[in-house]
């Protein structure tokens, strides 16, 4: 009977461990999915940031050109 109790206890432990493994496997899959989505979002945001930086650089260059043209125009008006 002692062996039967020990076997019953061990079987219960195995069953509990199997439940924990299933639960942790499911949690792991969920976390992996979230990580994949986060990585995709990060890649997109990094790409978007690069595009925004390019647009910013282009607009800054246009602003500097416009300011230079304005200085030239003001200089011409002072000469008159």
Coordinates of C-alpha atoms in Angstrom, one line a residue:
X1 CA 0.0 0.0 0.0
X2 CA 2.9 2.3 0.7
X3 CA 4.0 1.9 -2.9
X4 CA 0.5 2.6 -4.2
X5 CA 0.3 5.9 -2.2
X6 CA 3.7 6.8 -3.5
X7 CA 2.7 6.0 -7.1
X8 CA -0.6 8.0 -6.6
X9 CA 1.4 11.0 -5.3
X10 CA 3.9 10.8 -8.1
X11 CA 1.1 10.5 -10.7
X12 CA -0.5 13.6 -9.2
X13 CA 2.8 15.5 -9.4
X14 CA 3.2 14.4 -13.0
X15 CA -0.3 15.6 -13.8
X16 CA 0.3 19.0 -12.1
X17 CA 3.6 19.4 -13.9
X18 CA 1.9 18.6 -17.2
X19 CA -0.7 21.3 -16.5
X20 CA 2.0 23.8 -15.6
X21 CA 3.9 22.9 -18.8
X22 CA 0.8 23.4 -20.9
X23 CA 0.0 26.7 -19.2
X24 CA 3.6 28.0 -19.6
X25 CA 3.8 26.8 -23.2
X26 CA 0.6 28.8 -23.9
X27 CA 2.0 31.9 -22.1
X28 CA 5.3 31.5 -24.0
X29 CA 3.5 31.4 -27.3
X30 CA 1.5 34.5 -26.4
X31 CA 4.7 36.3 -25.4
X32 CA 6.4 35.2 -28.5
X33 CA 3.6 36.5 -30.6
X34 CA 3.6 39.9 -28.8
X35 CA 7.4 40.0 -29.3
X36 CA 7.0 39.4 -33.0
X37 CA 4.4 42.2 -33.3
X38 CA 6.6 44.5 -31.2
X39 CA 9.6 43.8 -33.4
X40 CA 7.5 44.5 -36.6
X41 CA 6.2 47.7 -35.1
X42 CA 9.7 48.8 -34.1
X43 CA 11.0 48.1 -37.7
X44 CA 8.1 50.1 -39.1
X45 CA 8.7 53.0 -36.7
X46 CA 12.4 53.0 -37.4
X47 CA 11.6 53.2 -41.2
X48 CA 9.1 55.9 -40.6
X49 CA 11.6 57.8 -38.5
X50 CA 14.1 57.6 -41.3
X51 CA 11.6 59.0 -43.8
X52 CA 10.7 61.8 -41.4
X53 CA 14.4 62.6 -40.9
X54 CA 14.7 62.8 -44.7
X55 CA 11.7 65.1 -45.0
X56 CA 13.0 67.3 -42.1
X57 CA 16.4 67.6 -43.8
X58 CA 14.7 68.5 -47.1
X59 CA 12.5 71.1 -45.4
X60 CA 15.4 72.6 -43.4
X61 CA 17.3 73.0 -46.7
X62 CA 14.3 74.7 -48.3
X63 CA 14.0 77.0 -45.3
X64 CA 17.7 77.9 -45.5
X65 CA 17.4 78.6 -49.2
X66 CA 14.3 80.8 -48.6
X67 CA 16.0 82.7 -45.8
X68 CA 19.0 83.3 -48.1
X69 CA 16.7 84.5 -50.9
X70 CA 15.0 86.8 -48.4
X71 CA 18.4 88.3 -47.3
X72 CA 19.3 88.9 -50.9
X73 CA 15.9 90.6 -51.6
X74 CA 16.2 92.8 -48.5
X75 CA 19.8 93.7 -49.5
X76 CA 18.6 94.7 -53.0
X77 CA 15.8 96.9 -51.4
X78 CA 18.3 98.7 -49.2
X79 CA 20.4 99.6 -52.3
X80 CA 17.6 101.4 -54.0

